[in-house]
C-alpha angles and dihedrals in degrees: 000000000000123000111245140124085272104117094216097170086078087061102039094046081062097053086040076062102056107043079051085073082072094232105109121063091200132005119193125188133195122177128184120187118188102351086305122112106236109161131028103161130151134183132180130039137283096246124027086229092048146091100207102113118221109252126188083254088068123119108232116188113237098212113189092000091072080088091075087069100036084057092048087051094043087047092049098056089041081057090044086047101243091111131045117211089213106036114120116250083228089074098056097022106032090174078080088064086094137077096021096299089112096100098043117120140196093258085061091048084058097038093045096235093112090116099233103089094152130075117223107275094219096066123110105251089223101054092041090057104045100029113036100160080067083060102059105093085054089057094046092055100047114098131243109249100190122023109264113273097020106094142033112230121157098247093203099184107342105074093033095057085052086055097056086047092053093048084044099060101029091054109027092239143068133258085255085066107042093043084056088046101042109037114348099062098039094049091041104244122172096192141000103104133116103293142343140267118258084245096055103050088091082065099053128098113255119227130235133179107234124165129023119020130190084027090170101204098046094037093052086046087051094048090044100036104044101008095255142071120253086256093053089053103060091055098055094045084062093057115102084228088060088041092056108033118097103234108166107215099039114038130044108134134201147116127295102241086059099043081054092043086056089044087051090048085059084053097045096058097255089310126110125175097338097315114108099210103163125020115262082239097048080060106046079055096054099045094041121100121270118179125033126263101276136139109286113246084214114043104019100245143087113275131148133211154219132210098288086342 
């Protein structure tokens, strides 16, 4: 950690405690106060049945935070005009044309209004999870179960894979490029991208699945929401298929340091040592509230959100 006035043992004694609970395989840390990296700390090892110890060098999964950057993405090519933020899905994508997704727009995919929360059920879990252009037909097909716009309902994968099609014929390339073209390379980033290369899994955190099992409600959100149990999906995050696929809204992978260093470029206003990477108003946009305080469709429970936040 830096030197500094910043009493930090405090901080760290708190995280020794809790991979004392014996839940967590690994826990990293990185803290930045006031634009400054403080603490970059990890304990723990990469596998449960390993010896290989976690380094501040370790790759971690964000999981559902991975839509953070593919926002951010989606907001800086709005800003560069190769997006619209109200342009309907059915003009780019016209197998939404069926089952009363015609009228859905790309403002409804980041709100998670656009009224298609579940992912067909019939889908391999696998392929659904590494190659997500092979699930479009399925998408196209599902129904809308509320009018877009008109309920908030956590869209985990479905919306989100929309989103990366979308990116992906109105621009030519994927998220993984322009990530690398519109914040990672300016800034200097080494990860922190979807994915990994082959040469980099090794690298990676491995999953496990620790505490409560057979938890019903979560486990019957998981099934209907992204097509496996929680238990399922740890397996399959620990595939190399899943490692090296580009799904918008569950992996992006990276350090810790870097994935603090992104958050700090939000805070920051879309500059980030110097480098203006995304205009101050095409982040207030993306940080204000969008949708209006109601029960979740998903969860059960009141949340609000932002445009991909």
């Amino acid at each position: 950690e830096a030197t500094g006035d910043i009493d930090l043992e405090p901080v760290w004694d708190a995280v020794v405690q809790l991979y004392r609970q014996g839940l967590h395989p690994a826990i990293a840390l990185a803290v930045v106060h006031r634009g400054r990296l403080v603490l970059d700390r990890t304990i723990g090892h990469l596998e449960v049945d390993g010896d290989r110890l976690a380094t501040p060098d370790s790759l971690f999964n964000l999981f559902s935070a991975s839509k953070i950057l593919t926002a951010t993405l989606v907001h800086a090519l709005i800003e560069r005009g190769l997006l619209r933020l109200d342009e309907r899905l059915v003009e780019t994508m016209p197998g939404m044309d069926k089952y009363g997704k015609s009228s859905i727009r790309l403002r409804h995919l980041l709100q998670h209004t656009a009224g298609i929360p579940d992912m067909p059920g019939h889908l391999d879990p696998l392929v659904s999870l590494t190659d997500v252009g092979s699930v479009l037909e399925d998408l196209f097909a599902v129904p809308s179960v509320s009018p877009p716009g008109a309920v908030v309902a956590y869209h985990p994968i479905s919306s989100w894979v929309l989103l990366g099609e979308i990116v992906r014929r109105r621009t030519g390339h994927n998220l993984q490029h322009w990530a690398r073209q519109l914040v990672l390379d300016p800034l200097g980033f080494e990860t922190l991208n979807y994915g990994v290369p082959l040469d980099r899994i090794p690298d990676v955190a491995m999953h496990h699945y620790t505490g409560l099992t057979d938890v019903p409600l979560m486990a019957s959100i998981f099934k209907r929401t992204v097509g496996l149990t929680p238990e399922q999906a740890v397996e399959v995050s620990n595939d190399p298929r899943f490692l090296q696929a580009v799904l918008p809204s569950a992996n992006v992978i990276g350090t810790p340091r870097e994935t603090a260093r992104f958050l700090q470029l939000l805070l920051h206003g879309g500059t980030l040592d110097g480098v203006r990477v995304l205009k101050s108003s095409t982040v207030r946009r993306m940080l204000d509230w969008e949708t209006k305080r109601g029960m979740d469709g998903t969860f059960g429970f009141p949340i609000r959100y932002g445009l991909g936040l």
